[in-house]
PDB file of C-alpha atoms in Angstrom:
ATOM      1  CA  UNK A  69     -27.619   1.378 -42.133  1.00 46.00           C
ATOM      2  CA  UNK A  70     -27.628  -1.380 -39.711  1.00 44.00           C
ATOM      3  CA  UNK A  71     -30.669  -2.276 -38.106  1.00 47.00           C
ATOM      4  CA  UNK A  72     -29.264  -5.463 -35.711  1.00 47.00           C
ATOM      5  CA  UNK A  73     -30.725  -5.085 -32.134  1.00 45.00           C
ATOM      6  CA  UNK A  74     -28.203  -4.644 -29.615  1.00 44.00           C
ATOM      7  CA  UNK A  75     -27.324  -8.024 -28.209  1.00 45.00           C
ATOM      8  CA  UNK A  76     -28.741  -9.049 -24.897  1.00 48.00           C
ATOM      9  CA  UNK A  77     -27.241  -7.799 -21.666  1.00 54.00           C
ATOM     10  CA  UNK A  78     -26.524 -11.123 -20.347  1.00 67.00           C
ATOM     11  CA  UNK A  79     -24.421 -11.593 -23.653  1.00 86.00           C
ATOM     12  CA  UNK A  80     -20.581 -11.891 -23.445  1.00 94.00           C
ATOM     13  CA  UNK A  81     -19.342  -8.799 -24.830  1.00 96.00           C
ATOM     14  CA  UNK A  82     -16.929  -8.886 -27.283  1.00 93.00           C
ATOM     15  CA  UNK A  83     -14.899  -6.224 -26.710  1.00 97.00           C
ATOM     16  CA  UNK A  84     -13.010  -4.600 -23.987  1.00 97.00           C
ATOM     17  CA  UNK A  85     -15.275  -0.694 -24.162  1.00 98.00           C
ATOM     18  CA  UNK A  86     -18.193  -3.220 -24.602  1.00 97.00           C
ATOM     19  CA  UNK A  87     -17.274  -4.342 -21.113  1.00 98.00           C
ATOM     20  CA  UNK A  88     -15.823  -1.054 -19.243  1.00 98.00           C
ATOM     21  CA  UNK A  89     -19.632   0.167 -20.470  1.00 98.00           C
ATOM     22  CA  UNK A  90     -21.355  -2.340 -18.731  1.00 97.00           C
ATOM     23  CA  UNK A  91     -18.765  -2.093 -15.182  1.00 98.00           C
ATOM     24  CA  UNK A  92     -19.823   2.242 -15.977  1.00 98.00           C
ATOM     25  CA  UNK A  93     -23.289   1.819 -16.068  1.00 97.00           C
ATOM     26  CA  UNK A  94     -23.286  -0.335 -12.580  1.00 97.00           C
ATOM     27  CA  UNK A  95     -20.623   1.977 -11.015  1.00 98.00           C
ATOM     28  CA  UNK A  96     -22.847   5.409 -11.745  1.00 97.00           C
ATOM     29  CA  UNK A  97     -25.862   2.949 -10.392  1.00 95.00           C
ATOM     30  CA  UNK A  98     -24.434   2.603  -7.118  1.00 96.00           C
ATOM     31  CA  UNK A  99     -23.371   6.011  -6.754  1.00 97.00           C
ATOM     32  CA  UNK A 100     -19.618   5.743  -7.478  1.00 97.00           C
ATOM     33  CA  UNK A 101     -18.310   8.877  -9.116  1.00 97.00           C
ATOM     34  CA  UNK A 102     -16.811   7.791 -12.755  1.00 97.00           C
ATOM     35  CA  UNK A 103     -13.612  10.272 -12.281  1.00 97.00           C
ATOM     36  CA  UNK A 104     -12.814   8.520  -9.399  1.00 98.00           C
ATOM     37  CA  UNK A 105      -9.461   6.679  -8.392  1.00 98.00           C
ATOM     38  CA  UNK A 106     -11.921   3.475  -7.587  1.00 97.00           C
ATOM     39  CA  UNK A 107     -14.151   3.622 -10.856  1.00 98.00           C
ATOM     40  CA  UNK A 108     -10.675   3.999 -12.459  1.00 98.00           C
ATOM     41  CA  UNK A 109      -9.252   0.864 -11.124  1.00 98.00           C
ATOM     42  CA  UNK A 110     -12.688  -0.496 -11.910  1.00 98.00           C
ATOM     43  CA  UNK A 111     -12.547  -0.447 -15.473  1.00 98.00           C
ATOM     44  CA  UNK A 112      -8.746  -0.630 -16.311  1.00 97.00           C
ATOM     45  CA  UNK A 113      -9.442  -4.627 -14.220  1.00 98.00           C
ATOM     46  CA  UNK A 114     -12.353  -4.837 -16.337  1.00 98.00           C
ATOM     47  CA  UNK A 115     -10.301  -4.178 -19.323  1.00 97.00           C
ATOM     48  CA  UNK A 116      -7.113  -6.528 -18.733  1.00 96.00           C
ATOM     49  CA  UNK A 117      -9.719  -9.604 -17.837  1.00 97.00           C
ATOM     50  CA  UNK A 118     -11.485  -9.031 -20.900  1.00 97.00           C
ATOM     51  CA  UNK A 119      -8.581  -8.289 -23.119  1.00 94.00           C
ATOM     52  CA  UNK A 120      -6.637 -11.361 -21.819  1.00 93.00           C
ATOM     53  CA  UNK A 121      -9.761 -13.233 -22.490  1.00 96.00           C
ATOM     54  CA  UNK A 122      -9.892 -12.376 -25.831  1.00 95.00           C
ATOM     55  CA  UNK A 123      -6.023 -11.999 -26.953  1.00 91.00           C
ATOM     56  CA  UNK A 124      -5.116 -15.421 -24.708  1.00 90.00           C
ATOM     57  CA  UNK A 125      -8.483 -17.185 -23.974  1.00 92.00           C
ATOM     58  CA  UNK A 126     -10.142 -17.707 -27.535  1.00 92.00           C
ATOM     59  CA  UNK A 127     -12.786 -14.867 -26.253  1.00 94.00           C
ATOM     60  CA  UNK A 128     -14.936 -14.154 -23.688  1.00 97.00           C
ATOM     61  CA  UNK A 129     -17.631 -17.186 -23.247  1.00 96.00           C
ATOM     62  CA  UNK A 130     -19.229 -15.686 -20.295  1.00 97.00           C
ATOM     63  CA  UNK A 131     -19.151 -12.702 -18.116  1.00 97.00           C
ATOM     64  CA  UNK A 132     -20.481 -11.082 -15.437  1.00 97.00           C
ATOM     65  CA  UNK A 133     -20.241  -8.087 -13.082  1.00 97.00           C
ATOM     66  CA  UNK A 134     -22.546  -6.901 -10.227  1.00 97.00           C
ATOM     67  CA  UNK A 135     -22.045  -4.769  -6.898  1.00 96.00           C
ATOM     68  CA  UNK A 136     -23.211  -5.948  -3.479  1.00 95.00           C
ATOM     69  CA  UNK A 137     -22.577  -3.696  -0.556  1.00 94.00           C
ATOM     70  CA  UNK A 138     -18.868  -1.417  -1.645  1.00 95.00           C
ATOM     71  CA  UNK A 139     -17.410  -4.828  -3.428  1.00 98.00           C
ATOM     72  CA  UNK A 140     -17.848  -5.135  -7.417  1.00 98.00           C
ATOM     73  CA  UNK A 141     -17.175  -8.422  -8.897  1.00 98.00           C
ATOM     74  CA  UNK A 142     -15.981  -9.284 -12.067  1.00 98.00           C
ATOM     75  CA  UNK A 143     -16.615 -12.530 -13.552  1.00 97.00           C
ATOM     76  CA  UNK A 144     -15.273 -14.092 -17.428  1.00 97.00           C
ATOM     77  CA  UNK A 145     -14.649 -17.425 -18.899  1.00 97.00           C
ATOM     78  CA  UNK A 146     -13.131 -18.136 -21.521  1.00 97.00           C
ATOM     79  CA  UNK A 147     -12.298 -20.855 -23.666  1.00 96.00           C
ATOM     80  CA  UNK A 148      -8.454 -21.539 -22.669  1.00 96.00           C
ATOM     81  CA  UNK A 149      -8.057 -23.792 -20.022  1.00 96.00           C
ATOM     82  CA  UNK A 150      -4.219 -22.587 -19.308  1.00 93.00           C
ATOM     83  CA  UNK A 151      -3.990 -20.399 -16.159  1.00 92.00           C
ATOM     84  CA  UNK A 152      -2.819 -16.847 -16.666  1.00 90.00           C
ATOM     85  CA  UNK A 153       0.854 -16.535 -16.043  1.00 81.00           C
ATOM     86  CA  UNK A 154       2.862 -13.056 -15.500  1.00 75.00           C
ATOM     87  CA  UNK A 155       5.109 -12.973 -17.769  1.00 72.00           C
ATOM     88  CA  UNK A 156       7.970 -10.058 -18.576  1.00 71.00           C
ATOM     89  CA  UNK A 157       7.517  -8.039 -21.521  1.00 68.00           C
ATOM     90  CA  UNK A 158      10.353  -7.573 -24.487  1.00 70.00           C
ATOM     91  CA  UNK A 159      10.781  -5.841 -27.127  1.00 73.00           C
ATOM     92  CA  UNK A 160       9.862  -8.430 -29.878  1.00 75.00           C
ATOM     93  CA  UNK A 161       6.501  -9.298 -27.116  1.00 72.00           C
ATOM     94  CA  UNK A 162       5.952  -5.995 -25.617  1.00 67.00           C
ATOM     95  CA  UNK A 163       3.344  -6.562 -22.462  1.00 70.00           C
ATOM     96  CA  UNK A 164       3.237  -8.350 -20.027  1.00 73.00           C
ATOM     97  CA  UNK A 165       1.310  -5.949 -17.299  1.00 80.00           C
ATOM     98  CA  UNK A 166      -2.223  -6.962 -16.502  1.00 88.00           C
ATOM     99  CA  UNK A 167      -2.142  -9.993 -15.091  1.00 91.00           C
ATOM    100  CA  UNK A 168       0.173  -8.660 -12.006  1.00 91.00           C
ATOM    101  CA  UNK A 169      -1.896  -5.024 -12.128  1.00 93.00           C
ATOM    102  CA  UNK A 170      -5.429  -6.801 -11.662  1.00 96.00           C
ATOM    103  CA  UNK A 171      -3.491  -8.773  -8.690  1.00 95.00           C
ATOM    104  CA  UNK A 172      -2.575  -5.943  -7.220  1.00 96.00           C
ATOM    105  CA  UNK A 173      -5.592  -3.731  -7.507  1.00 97.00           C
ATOM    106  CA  UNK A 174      -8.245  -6.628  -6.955  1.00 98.00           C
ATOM    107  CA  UNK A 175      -8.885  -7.613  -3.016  1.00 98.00           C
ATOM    108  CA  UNK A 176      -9.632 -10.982  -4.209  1.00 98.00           C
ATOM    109  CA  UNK A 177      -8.466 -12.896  -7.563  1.00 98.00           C
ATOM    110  CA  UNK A 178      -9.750 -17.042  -8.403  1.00 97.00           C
ATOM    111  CA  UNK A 179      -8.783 -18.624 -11.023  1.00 97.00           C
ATOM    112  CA  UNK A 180     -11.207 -21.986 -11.781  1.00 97.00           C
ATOM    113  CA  UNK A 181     -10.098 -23.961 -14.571  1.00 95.00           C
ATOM    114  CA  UNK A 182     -12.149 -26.715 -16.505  1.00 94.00           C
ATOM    115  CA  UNK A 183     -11.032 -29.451 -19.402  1.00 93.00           C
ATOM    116  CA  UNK A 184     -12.808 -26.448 -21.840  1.00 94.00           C
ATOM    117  CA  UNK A 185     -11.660 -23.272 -20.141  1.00 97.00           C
ATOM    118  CA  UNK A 186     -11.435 -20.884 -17.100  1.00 97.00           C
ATOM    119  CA  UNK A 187     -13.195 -18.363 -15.211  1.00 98.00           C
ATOM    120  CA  UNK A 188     -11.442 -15.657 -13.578  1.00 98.00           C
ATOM    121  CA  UNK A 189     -13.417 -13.991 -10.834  1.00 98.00           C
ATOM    122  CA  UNK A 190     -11.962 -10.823  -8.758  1.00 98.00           C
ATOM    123  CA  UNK A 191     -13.311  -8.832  -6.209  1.00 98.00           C
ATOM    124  CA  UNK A 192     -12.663  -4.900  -5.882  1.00 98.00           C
ATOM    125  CA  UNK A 193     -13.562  -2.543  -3.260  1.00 97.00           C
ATOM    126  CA  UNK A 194     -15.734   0.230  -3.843  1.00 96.00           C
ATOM    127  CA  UNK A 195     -14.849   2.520  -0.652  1.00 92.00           C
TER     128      UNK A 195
END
């Protein structure tokens, strides 16, 4: 049986659910019903930064999320310092989705890049 303690909260996460349970736990805090279009949108954002980060980015390095007034943001870094580019799916490289889906569902998308990585911050309505 392990016995590890969890890892702290303010630690990346390192995967994807680890993430979408952290976005949960804030959404149900402020009130926002979890079978809801919004909470929905929510986590699939949350998923695609944190998948990127990890499948593209060398991992997540940092992240953070937090809800002020009906606007969640999403904050993670990662270790690639190559923007995220849409690109079209085949069938050798299926994919290709998330970066244009978290444009389109987030109200506000910034991309800061550094000599030893990125951080990709969006902004999503709540109401």
């Amino acid at each position: 049986m392990n016995m590890d303690p969890p890892p702290p909260s303010d630690a990346p996460p390192g995967s994807a659910a680890a993430a979408r349970a952290r976005v949960r736990e804030l959404l149900l805090i402020a009130g926002v019903s979890l079978d809801s279009v919004i909470a929905a949108d929510a986590l699939l954002v949350t998923s695609e930064l944190v998948t990127n980060a990890i499948r593209h980015g060398d991992g997540v390095i940092a992240f953070r999320a937090d809800i002020t007034g009906d606007v969640l943001r999403l904050s993670i870094a990662d270790a690639n310092p190559c923007p995220p580019a849409a690109r079209t799916g085949t069938v050798d490289h299926p994919g290709g989705y998330g970066w244009p889906l978290i444009q389109r569902l987030a109200v506000h998308v910034d991309c800061s890049t550094r000599a030893d990585g990125k951080t990709i911050t969006t902004a999503l309505r709540l109401s």
